[in-house]
Short mmCIF file of C-alpha atoms in Angstrom, two decimals:
data_model
loop_
_atom_site.label_atom_id
_atom_site.label_comp_id
_atom_site.label_asym_id
_atom_site.label_seq_id
_atom_site.Cartn_x
_atom_site.Cartn_y
_atom_site.Cartn_z
CA MET A 28 70.53 10.87 99.45
CA THR A 29 68.82 13.90 97.93
CA LEU A 30 70.98 16.11 95.73
CA THR A 31 70.63 19.87 96.31
CA PRO A 32 73.00 21.90 94.09
CA THR A 33 73.80 25.43 95.15
CA THR A 34 75.43 28.26 93.25
CA ILE A 35 76.36 31.87 93.88
CA ASP A 36 76.66 33.12 90.31
CA PRO A 37 74.18 32.27 87.55
CA PHE A 38 75.07 28.92 86.01
CA ILE A 39 73.99 30.01 82.52
CA SER A 40 76.15 33.12 82.38
CA ASP A 41 76.64 35.37 79.36
CA ASN A 42 79.83 33.43 78.64
CA PHE A 43 78.28 29.97 78.97
CA VAL A 44 80.24 27.48 76.78
CA LEU A 45 82.42 30.34 75.44
CA GLU A 46 85.85 29.41 76.79
CA SER A 47 88.07 31.99 75.08
CA GLU A 48 88.15 35.64 74.07
CA PRO A 49 87.92 34.81 70.35
CA ALA A 50 84.88 32.62 71.02
CA ARG A 51 83.18 35.39 72.96
CA ALA A 52 83.98 37.95 70.25
CA LEU A 53 82.55 35.71 67.54
CA TYR A 54 79.40 35.02 69.50
CA PHE A 55 78.59 38.51 70.79
CA ASP A 56 79.67 40.49 67.73
CA TYR A 57 78.47 38.25 64.91
CA VAL A 58 76.04 35.53 66.01
CA ARG A 59 74.05 36.18 69.17
CA ASP A 60 71.43 38.54 67.75
CA LEU A 61 70.73 36.72 64.49
CA PRO A 62 67.15 35.57 63.88
CA ILE A 63 66.21 31.90 64.08
CA VAL A 64 64.93 29.89 61.14
CA ASP A 65 63.83 26.50 62.43
CA TYR A 66 63.40 24.38 59.32
CA HIS A 67 62.52 21.12 61.09
CA ASN A 68 60.34 20.79 64.17
CA HIS A 69 57.18 19.12 65.39
CA LEU A 70 55.36 22.17 66.72
CA PRO A 71 51.55 21.89 66.61
CA PRO A 72 50.30 24.27 63.86
CA ASN A 73 46.99 24.81 65.65
CA GLU A 74 48.78 26.25 68.68
CA ILE A 75 50.55 28.80 66.49
CA ALA A 76 47.43 29.66 64.49
CA ASP A 77 45.34 30.06 67.64
CA ASN A 78 48.17 31.69 69.60
CA LYS A 79 47.67 29.20 72.41
CA ARG A 80 48.03 30.29 76.03
CA TYR A 81 49.31 27.54 78.31
CA ALA A 82 47.73 26.62 81.60
CA ASN A 83 51.02 26.02 83.39
CA LEU A 84 54.67 25.09 83.00
CA THR A 85 53.92 21.38 82.99
CA GLU A 86 51.68 21.69 79.97
CA ILE A 87 54.23 23.53 77.86
CA TRP A 88 57.38 21.88 79.22
CA LEU A 89 56.68 18.27 80.18
CA LYS A 90 53.75 17.06 78.11
CA GLY A 91 55.07 15.32 75.03
CA ASP A 92 58.75 15.65 76.01
CA HIS A 93 60.03 12.10 75.85
CA TYR A 94 63.58 13.28 76.64
CA LYS A 95 62.42 14.30 80.11
CA TRP A 96 60.22 11.23 80.43
CA ARG A 97 63.17 8.90 79.85
CA ALA A 98 65.22 10.72 82.49
CA MET A 99 62.39 10.56 85.01
CA ARG A 100 61.90 6.82 84.47
CA ALA A 101 65.64 6.30 84.87
CA ASN A 102 65.41 8.20 88.16
CA GLY A 103 62.74 5.88 89.49
CA VAL A 104 59.74 8.17 88.97
CA PRO A 105 56.50 6.16 88.58
CA GLU A 106 54.67 6.51 85.28
CA GLU A 107 51.63 8.12 86.93
CA LEU A 108 53.86 11.15 87.61
CA ILE A 109 55.17 11.21 84.04
CA THR A 110 52.35 10.48 81.61
CA GLY A 111 49.64 9.49 84.07
CA ASN A 112 46.68 11.33 85.55
CA ARG A 113 48.39 12.97 88.49
CA ASP A 114 48.09 16.71 89.03
CA ASP A 115 50.30 18.92 86.84
CA TRP A 116 52.02 20.32 89.92
CA ASP A 117 52.89 16.83 91.15
CA LYS A 118 54.38 16.01 87.75
CA PHE A 119 56.45 19.18 87.74
CA LEU A 120 57.72 18.51 91.24
CA ALA A 121 58.78 15.02 90.14
CA TRP A 122 60.73 16.58 87.26
CA ALA A 123 62.29 19.23 89.50
CA LYS A 124 63.51 16.52 91.87
CA THR A 125 65.00 14.67 88.88
CA VAL A 126 66.91 17.64 87.43
CA PRO A 127 69.87 17.51 89.88
CA TYR A 128 70.44 13.92 88.79
CA THR A 129 70.77 14.99 85.14
CA MET A 130 74.33 16.23 85.73
CA ARG A 131 76.31 16.00 82.45
CA ASN A 132 73.15 15.09 80.55
CA PRO A 133 72.11 17.76 78.00
CA LEU A 134 68.80 18.01 79.85
CA GLN A 135 70.55 19.94 82.60
CA HIS A 136 71.81 22.57 80.16
CA TRP A 137 68.52 22.75 78.26
CA THR A 138 66.51 23.04 81.47
CA GLN A 139 68.53 25.93 82.83
CA MET A 140 68.72 27.70 79.45
CA GLU A 141 64.95 27.47 79.02
CA LEU A 142 64.32 28.81 82.51
CA LYS A 143 66.70 31.71 81.96
CA HIS A 144 65.19 32.63 78.61
CA PRO A 145 62.36 33.51 78.39
CA PHE A 146 61.48 33.34 82.10
CA GLY A 147 64.55 35.14 83.50
CA ILE A 148 65.15 32.51 86.19
CA ASP A 149 68.79 31.82 87.03
CA ASP A 150 68.18 29.41 89.91
CA LEU A 151 69.20 25.79 89.46
CA LEU A 152 65.95 23.85 89.51
CA THR A 153 65.55 21.44 92.44
CA GLY A 154 62.74 19.97 94.49
CA GLN A 155 63.42 22.64 97.10
CA ASN A 156 62.70 25.64 94.84
CA ALA A 157 60.22 23.92 92.53
CA ARG A 158 57.20 25.78 93.92
CA TYR A 159 58.79 29.19 93.41
CA VAL A 160 59.92 28.33 89.85
CA TYR A 161 56.54 26.85 88.95
CA ASP A 162 54.58 29.84 90.22
CA ALA A 163 56.95 32.42 88.70
CA CYS A 164 56.81 30.78 85.27
CA ASN A 165 53.07 30.26 85.45
CA GLU A 166 52.53 33.94 86.16
CA GLN A 167 54.36 34.82 82.94
CA LEU A 168 52.49 32.15 80.98
CA HIS A 169 49.21 33.61 82.23
CA THR A 170 50.12 37.20 81.39
CA ARG A 171 52.70 37.73 78.66
CA LEU A 172 53.85 34.44 77.10
CA THR A 173 51.83 32.63 74.43
CA ALA A 174 52.84 30.37 71.57
CA ARG A 175 53.61 33.34 69.35
CA THR A 176 55.21 35.62 71.93
CA LEU A 177 57.51 32.76 72.92
CA MET A 178 58.73 32.73 69.33
CA ASP A 179 58.96 36.52 69.28
CA VAL A 180 61.20 36.67 72.33
CA HIS A 181 63.52 34.14 70.69
CA ASN A 182 63.61 36.20 67.47
CA VAL A 183 62.18 33.37 65.36
CA GLN A 184 61.54 34.26 61.71
CA VAL A 185 60.50 30.92 60.22
CA VAL A 186 59.16 27.63 61.57
CA CYS A 187 58.55 24.58 59.38
CA THR A 188 56.18 22.13 61.01
CA THR A 189 56.02 18.43 60.12
CA ASP A 190 52.73 17.41 58.54
CA ASP A 191 51.10 14.27 57.18
CA PRO A 192 49.86 14.41 53.55
CA THR A 193 46.33 13.73 54.82
CA ASP A 194 46.35 16.90 56.95
CA ASP A 195 43.90 19.43 55.53
CA LEU A 196 46.34 22.24 56.46
CA ARG A 197 43.51 24.38 57.83
CA TYR A 198 45.71 25.94 60.50
CA HIS A 199 48.43 26.80 58.02
CA SER A 200 45.80 28.44 55.82
CA GLN A 201 44.34 30.29 58.80
CA TYR A 202 47.73 31.58 59.88
CA ALA A 203 48.91 32.49 56.37
CA ALA A 204 45.79 34.62 55.87
CA GLU A 205 46.88 36.84 58.77
CA GLY A 206 50.07 37.92 56.97
CA GLN A 207 52.24 37.73 60.07
CA ALA A 208 55.94 38.59 59.87
CA LEU A 209 56.76 35.28 61.53
CA LYS A 210 56.31 32.64 58.84
CA MET A 211 54.96 29.14 59.41
CA PHE A 212 55.24 26.64 56.56
CA PRO A 213 54.20 22.99 56.40
CA THR A 214 56.64 20.15 55.66
CA PHE A 215 55.47 17.13 53.67
CA ARG A 216 56.03 13.92 55.73
CA PRO A 217 54.62 10.92 53.80
CA ASP A 218 55.98 8.09 55.98
CA THR A 219 52.54 6.73 56.84
CA LEU A 220 51.64 6.42 53.15
CA LEU A 221 54.59 4.36 51.95
CA PRO A 222 53.01 1.00 51.02
CA ALA A 223 52.77 -1.53 53.85
CA ASN A 224 50.82 -4.68 54.60
CA THR A 225 48.90 -3.16 57.52
CA GLU A 226 45.38 -2.04 58.15
CA ALA A 227 46.80 1.25 59.42
CA TRP A 228 48.25 1.93 55.97
CA ARG A 229 44.96 1.14 54.25
CA GLN A 230 43.18 3.51 56.62
CA GLN A 231 45.70 6.22 55.76
CA VAL A 232 45.06 5.62 52.06
CA ALA A 233 41.33 6.09 52.71
CA ARG A 234 42.10 9.43 54.36
CA LEU A 235 44.29 10.35 51.40
CA THR A 236 41.38 9.61 49.09
CA ASP A 237 39.13 11.86 51.15
CA VAL A 238 41.48 14.84 51.32
CA SER A 239 42.72 14.63 47.72
CA GLY A 240 39.43 13.70 46.05
CA ILE A 241 41.25 10.97 44.10
CA ALA A 242 40.11 7.40 44.60
CA VAL A 243 43.23 5.32 45.28
CA THR A 244 42.80 1.94 43.61
CA ASP A 245 46.23 1.25 42.13
CA LEU A 246 49.80 2.51 41.95
CA ASP A 247 49.02 5.32 39.50
CA SER A 248 46.17 6.72 41.56
CA LEU A 249 48.25 6.46 44.75
CA LEU A 250 50.97 8.57 43.15
CA ALA A 251 48.41 11.00 41.71
CA ALA A 252 46.79 11.51 45.11
CA LEU A 253 50.16 12.09 46.78
CA THR A 254 51.16 14.53 44.04
CA SER A 255 47.94 16.47 44.55
CA ARG A 256 48.83 16.86 48.23
CA ILE A 257 52.35 18.00 47.29
CA ASP A 258 50.69 20.73 45.23
CA ALA A 259 48.45 21.69 48.15
CA PHE A 260 51.46 21.93 50.47
CA HIS A 261 53.40 23.92 47.88
CA ALA A 262 50.56 26.43 47.57
CA LEU A 263 50.98 27.23 51.28
CA GLY A 264 54.71 27.93 50.95
CA CYS A 265 56.03 24.43 51.64
CA LEU A 266 59.56 24.04 50.33
CA ALA A 267 60.58 20.85 52.12
CA SER A 268 59.74 17.22 52.66
CA ASP A 269 60.89 14.98 55.48
CA HIS A 270 61.15 11.23 55.89
CA GLY A 271 61.85 9.24 59.04
CA LEU A 272 63.09 5.80 58.01
CA GLU A 273 65.08 2.99 59.55
CA ARG A 274 67.14 2.98 56.36
CA MET A 275 66.52 3.78 52.73
CA PRO A 276 64.30 1.27 50.89
CA LEU A 277 65.50 -0.82 47.99
CA VAL A 278 65.19 0.94 44.64
CA SER A 279 63.75 -0.34 41.40
CA GLU A 280 62.37 0.85 38.10
CA ARG A 281 58.64 0.35 37.69
CA THR A 282 57.57 -3.23 36.96
CA SER A 283 54.29 -5.06 36.59
CA ALA A 284 55.16 -6.96 39.78
CA LEU A 285 55.14 -3.68 41.73
CA GLU A 286 51.80 -2.69 40.21
CA THR A 287 50.33 -6.03 41.24
CA ALA A 288 51.83 -5.75 44.72
CA CYS A 289 50.27 -2.33 45.23
CA LYS A 290 46.81 -3.65 44.31
CA GLN A 291 47.27 -6.59 46.67
CA LEU A 292 48.15 -4.30 49.54
CA LEU A 293 45.26 -1.93 48.79
CA THR A 294 42.71 -4.75 48.78
CA GLY A 295 44.22 -6.70 51.67
CA GLN A 296 44.68 -9.77 49.49
CA THR A 297 47.50 -12.27 49.92
CA ALA A 298 50.43 -10.03 50.69
CA PRO A 299 53.54 -9.84 48.53
CA ASP A 300 56.82 -10.85 50.12
CA SER A 301 58.78 -8.34 52.22
CA ASP A 302 61.40 -7.68 49.50
CA THR A 303 58.68 -6.75 47.02
CA ILE A 304 57.08 -4.39 49.54
CA ASP A 305 60.50 -2.86 50.15
CA LEU A 306 60.98 -2.32 46.40
CA LEU A 307 57.47 -0.85 46.13
CA GLN A 308 58.24 1.59 48.93
CA GLY A 309 61.46 2.53 47.16
CA TYR A 310 59.68 3.15 43.88
CA VAL A 311 57.00 5.33 45.50
CA LEU A 312 59.64 7.29 47.40
CA LEU A 313 61.68 7.80 44.22
CA GLU A 314 58.60 9.15 42.46
CA LEU A 315 57.93 11.54 45.34
CA CYS A 316 61.53 12.75 45.21
CA ARG A 317 61.16 13.42 41.49
CA GLU A 318 58.14 15.59 42.29
CA TYR A 319 60.15 17.44 44.93
CA ALA A 320 62.86 18.14 42.36
CA LYS A 321 60.33 19.62 39.91
CA ARG A 322 59.35 22.17 42.57
CA GLY A 323 62.83 22.91 43.87
CA TRP A 324 62.05 21.52 47.32
CA VAL A 325 64.55 20.41 49.94
CA GLN A 326 64.19 16.72 50.85
CA GLN A 327 65.25 15.52 54.28
CA PHE A 328 65.97 11.96 55.39
CA HIS A 329 66.20 11.08 59.09
CA LEU A 330 67.69 7.60 59.19
CA GLY A 331 68.45 5.06 61.88
CA ALA A 332 65.81 5.18 64.62
CA LEU A 333 64.73 1.87 66.14
CA ARG A 334 61.25 2.78 67.28
CA ASN A 335 58.83 1.37 69.86
CA VAL A 336 61.35 -1.04 71.36
CA SER A 337 59.34 -1.42 74.56
CA THR A 338 56.06 -3.14 73.82
CA ARG A 339 55.02 -2.36 77.40
CA LEU A 340 55.28 1.38 76.73
CA PHE A 341 53.83 1.10 73.23
CA ASN A 342 50.80 -0.90 74.35
CA SER A 343 50.05 1.44 77.24
CA LEU A 344 51.05 4.84 75.82
CA GLY A 345 51.55 4.58 72.04
CA VAL A 346 54.31 6.14 69.93
CA ASN A 347 56.79 8.92 70.73
CA VAL A 348 56.83 8.22 74.45
CA GLY A 349 60.52 7.52 75.01
CA GLY A 350 60.70 3.89 73.93
CA ASP A 351 63.02 4.39 70.96
CA SER A 352 66.74 3.84 70.46
CA MET A 353 69.53 4.17 67.93
CA GLY A 354 69.42 1.42 65.32
CA ASP A 355 72.49 -0.26 63.89
CA TRP A 356 71.47 -1.01 60.31
CA SER A 357 73.99 -0.67 57.53
CA GLN A 358 73.08 2.60 55.84
CA THR A 359 75.72 3.08 53.16
CA GLN A 360 74.79 0.90 50.20
CA ARG A 361 71.06 1.58 50.08
CA LEU A 362 71.57 5.31 50.61
CA ALA A 363 74.13 5.46 47.81
CA GLN A 364 71.89 3.52 45.42
CA PHE A 365 68.88 5.69 46.14
CA LEU A 366 70.69 9.01 45.69
CA ASN A 367 72.56 7.73 42.66
CA MET A 368 69.37 6.76 40.83
CA LEU A 369 68.03 10.30 41.23
CA ASP A 370 71.37 11.91 40.44
CA ARG A 371 71.83 9.76 37.33
CA ASP A 372 68.57 11.09 35.89
CA GLY A 373 69.16 14.73 36.90
CA GLN A 374 66.37 14.53 39.48
CA LEU A 375 68.27 14.86 42.75
CA THR A 376 67.01 17.97 44.51
CA LYS A 377 68.64 19.67 47.50
CA THR A 378 68.99 16.98 50.16
CA VAL A 379 69.68 16.91 53.91
CA LEU A 380 70.79 13.61 55.47
CA TYR A 381 70.58 12.98 59.22
CA ASN A 382 72.02 9.92 60.95
CA LEU A 383 71.03 8.82 64.43
CA ASN A 384 73.86 6.38 65.07
CA PRO A 385 77.17 8.25 65.52
CA ALA A 386 78.96 5.25 64.02
CA ASP A 387 77.60 6.56 60.70
CA ASN A 388 79.10 10.05 61.05
CA GLU A 389 81.92 9.57 58.56
CA THR A 390 79.65 7.63 56.20
CA PHE A 391 77.17 10.49 55.97
CA ALA A 392 79.86 13.17 55.86
CA THR A 393 81.49 11.50 52.87
CA MET A 394 78.24 10.46 51.18
CA ILE A 395 77.17 14.07 50.63
CA GLY A 396 80.38 14.77 48.69
CA ASN A 397 79.51 12.15 46.07
CA PHE A 398 76.49 14.04 44.80
CA GLN A 399 77.44 17.72 44.88
CA ASP A 400 76.98 18.93 41.30
CA GLY A 401 78.19 22.54 41.26
CA THR A 402 74.70 24.02 40.86
CA THR A 403 74.09 25.07 44.48
CA PRO A 404 76.64 25.64 47.25
CA GLY A 405 76.22 22.81 49.73
CA LYS A 406 73.42 21.24 47.68
CA ILE A 407 73.71 17.94 49.57
CA GLN A 408 73.92 18.54 53.31
CA TRP A 409 74.78 16.41 56.31
CA GLY A 410 72.19 17.59 58.81
CA SER A 411 72.78 18.76 62.36
CA GLY A 412 73.07 16.38 65.30
CA TRP A 413 69.64 14.77 65.70
CA TRP A 414 67.71 13.31 68.65
CA PHE A 415 70.27 11.46 70.77
CA LEU A 416 73.05 13.51 69.12
CA ASP A 417 71.74 17.06 69.56
CA GLN A 418 73.86 17.69 72.64
CA LYS A 419 77.26 19.35 73.04
CA ASP A 420 79.37 16.26 72.40
CA GLY A 421 77.23 15.15 69.45
CA MET A 422 77.25 18.59 67.84
CA GLU A 423 80.99 19.00 68.30
CA LYS A 424 81.65 15.62 66.68
CA GLN A 425 79.33 16.46 63.80
CA LEU A 426 80.97 19.84 63.24
CA ASN A 427 84.48 18.41 63.43
CA THR A 428 83.73 15.52 61.07
CA LEU A 429 82.01 17.78 58.56
CA SER A 430 84.97 20.18 58.73
CA ASN A 431 87.37 17.34 57.94
CA MET A 432 85.39 15.81 55.09
CA GLY A 433 83.31 18.63 53.62
CA LEU A 434 82.78 22.38 53.73
CA ILE A 435 81.65 23.47 57.17
CA SER A 436 81.35 26.99 55.77
CA ARG A 437 78.34 25.84 53.68
CA PHE A 438 76.55 24.08 56.57
CA ILE A 439 72.92 25.06 57.17
CA GLY A 440 73.03 24.89 60.94
CA MET A 441 70.71 23.78 63.71
CA VAL A 442 67.10 22.66 64.07
CA THR A 443 65.11 22.06 67.24
CA ASP A 444 63.34 18.85 66.08
CA SER A 445 61.08 19.57 69.04
CA ARG A 446 57.43 19.71 70.05
CA SER A 447 58.05 22.49 72.57
CA PHE A 448 57.96 26.26 72.14
CA LEU A 449 60.67 26.47 74.80
CA SER A 450 63.23 24.56 72.72
CA PHE A 451 64.46 27.47 70.61
CA SER A 452 67.31 27.92 73.06
CA ARG A 453 68.90 24.93 71.30
CA HIS A 454 69.80 27.32 68.50
CA ASP A 455 71.67 29.50 70.99
CA TYR A 456 73.33 26.39 72.42
CA PHE A 457 74.50 25.39 68.93
CA ARG A 458 75.77 28.89 68.16
CA ARG A 459 77.79 29.01 71.36
CA ILE A 460 79.28 25.58 70.63
CA LEU A 461 80.15 26.63 67.07
CA CYS A 462 81.84 29.85 68.18
CA ASN A 463 83.69 28.00 70.91
CA LEU A 464 85.11 25.48 68.43
CA ILE A 465 86.29 28.22 66.11
CA GLY A 466 87.71 30.17 69.05
CA GLN A 467 89.67 27.13 70.20
CA ASP A 468 91.24 26.77 66.75
CA ILE A 469 92.24 30.45 66.77
CA GLN A 470 93.92 30.03 70.13
CA ARG A 471 95.75 26.91 68.95
CA GLY A 472 96.99 28.62 65.80
CA LEU A 473 94.91 26.34 63.58
CA LEU A 474 92.87 29.23 62.20
CA PRO A 475 94.04 32.80 61.57
CA ASN A 476 92.95 35.42 64.07
CA ASP A 477 90.72 37.09 61.48
CA LEU A 478 87.50 37.76 63.37
CA PRO A 479 85.62 39.54 60.55
CA TRP A 480 86.17 36.58 58.19
CA LEU A 481 85.44 33.90 60.78
CA GLY A 482 82.60 35.91 62.26
CA GLN A 483 80.88 36.08 58.89
CA MET A 484 81.36 32.35 58.47
CA ALA A 485 79.81 31.69 61.89
CA ALA A 486 76.91 33.99 60.99
CA ASN A 487 76.41 32.17 57.70
CA ILE A 488 76.30 28.76 59.40
CA SER A 489 73.95 30.06 62.09
CA TYR A 490 71.49 31.83 59.81
CA HIS A 491 72.32 33.09 56.30
CA ASN A 492 73.16 29.74 54.70
CA THR A 493 69.78 28.35 55.74
CA VAL A 494 67.82 31.25 54.28
CA ASP A 495 69.73 31.03 51.00
CA TYR A 496 69.42 27.24 50.84
CA PHE A 497 65.64 27.16 51.21
CA GLY A 498 65.13 30.29 49.15
CA TRP A 499 62.77 32.04 51.51
CA THR A 500 62.04 35.71 50.98
CA ILE A 501 62.20 37.12 54.51
CA GLN A 502 61.46 40.75 55.22
#
């Protein structure tokens, strides 16, 4: 049976998610009009630098969106209509027919929010109205909406892309030379260069040699080449690194065994055992973190993703296609050891920790309290709900747990973690959820009915804390 939802009033109303008068007052008077600083995303820098114009709604909305791909597969849509060679209209129609089945999935909220802003479409997307929605959005994409204007209409001030150390950063340089008010900064993501017994790693090292001009032949030259790229990123305004790991590596001081292991991996000789490689990765990562601390960077750790679970999808489509899940590794001990080694030596910079498995919520919320040192408010942060947790329930649990075990007032808010220029509505979603939680506590008598105080706190969490934390100078 085909589902065809109908509605009289707009589903995404002005009061969407705001269930009380205090919540609405906090949102409309203190939060709604704040700019967006998106300090972690996967936006393509070339599309910002070139101010890309998109051919149609499928290109900007469905290509690369593995959230939607997973939902379509679950709804029985064949792969040719998801990532295959079918016409863009056919792919969009397949998505439109899937949307009614996303009831109570965050995709339903995101879909309708993204149609409402920036396209001004209130209709609930279905297969029946797909042609109208597609044509109406395409007309705006062909006339007024480009990569940059999409950010302008969402009042975006800063975007931090995620970039490999071997990237030559040409698009960041090109964009920076224009002196635009909207700032785009790179983020240093060295995952592919942590030592590994793979040909892919050795190829990455060769690229690192090319871009840095430093021949990588041993552990010292590997670290020197990576440090040179840190300097290149820093010169373009980079103030953050990011790392996507299953869990933190083992940590060790430098030893001759690690030096030997690095040479073995570089030459493809008989490989060291897995524990030694783990220790080598930990040592390299510690050295990178020490470099971050010298420059006052923010380091981010996204932990707990079990990637490329489906070999069928990986072999046919590659990575980041919707074949990943939450992992269930023990995170606590290794994370504590890693942070403690840096903290012990006075080399722990500002740090944001993200967990993917909600079973780790309390672990991460309490871990950050161990390493606050009184130098910076909220120096060690538990990051916003990430990936499978960046929906209403996940964000509410994160906010509630952080409130119980830390200082929610020092939280640095939301990120999109997205490849789409339509995802900035997630910031509005987060702000509504935040105001609603505070409004509920006011109504229950758990917080005083002091809107100026609480409104400033909501504004700080939504915007000001982030700007202060990263230290950007924003006009």
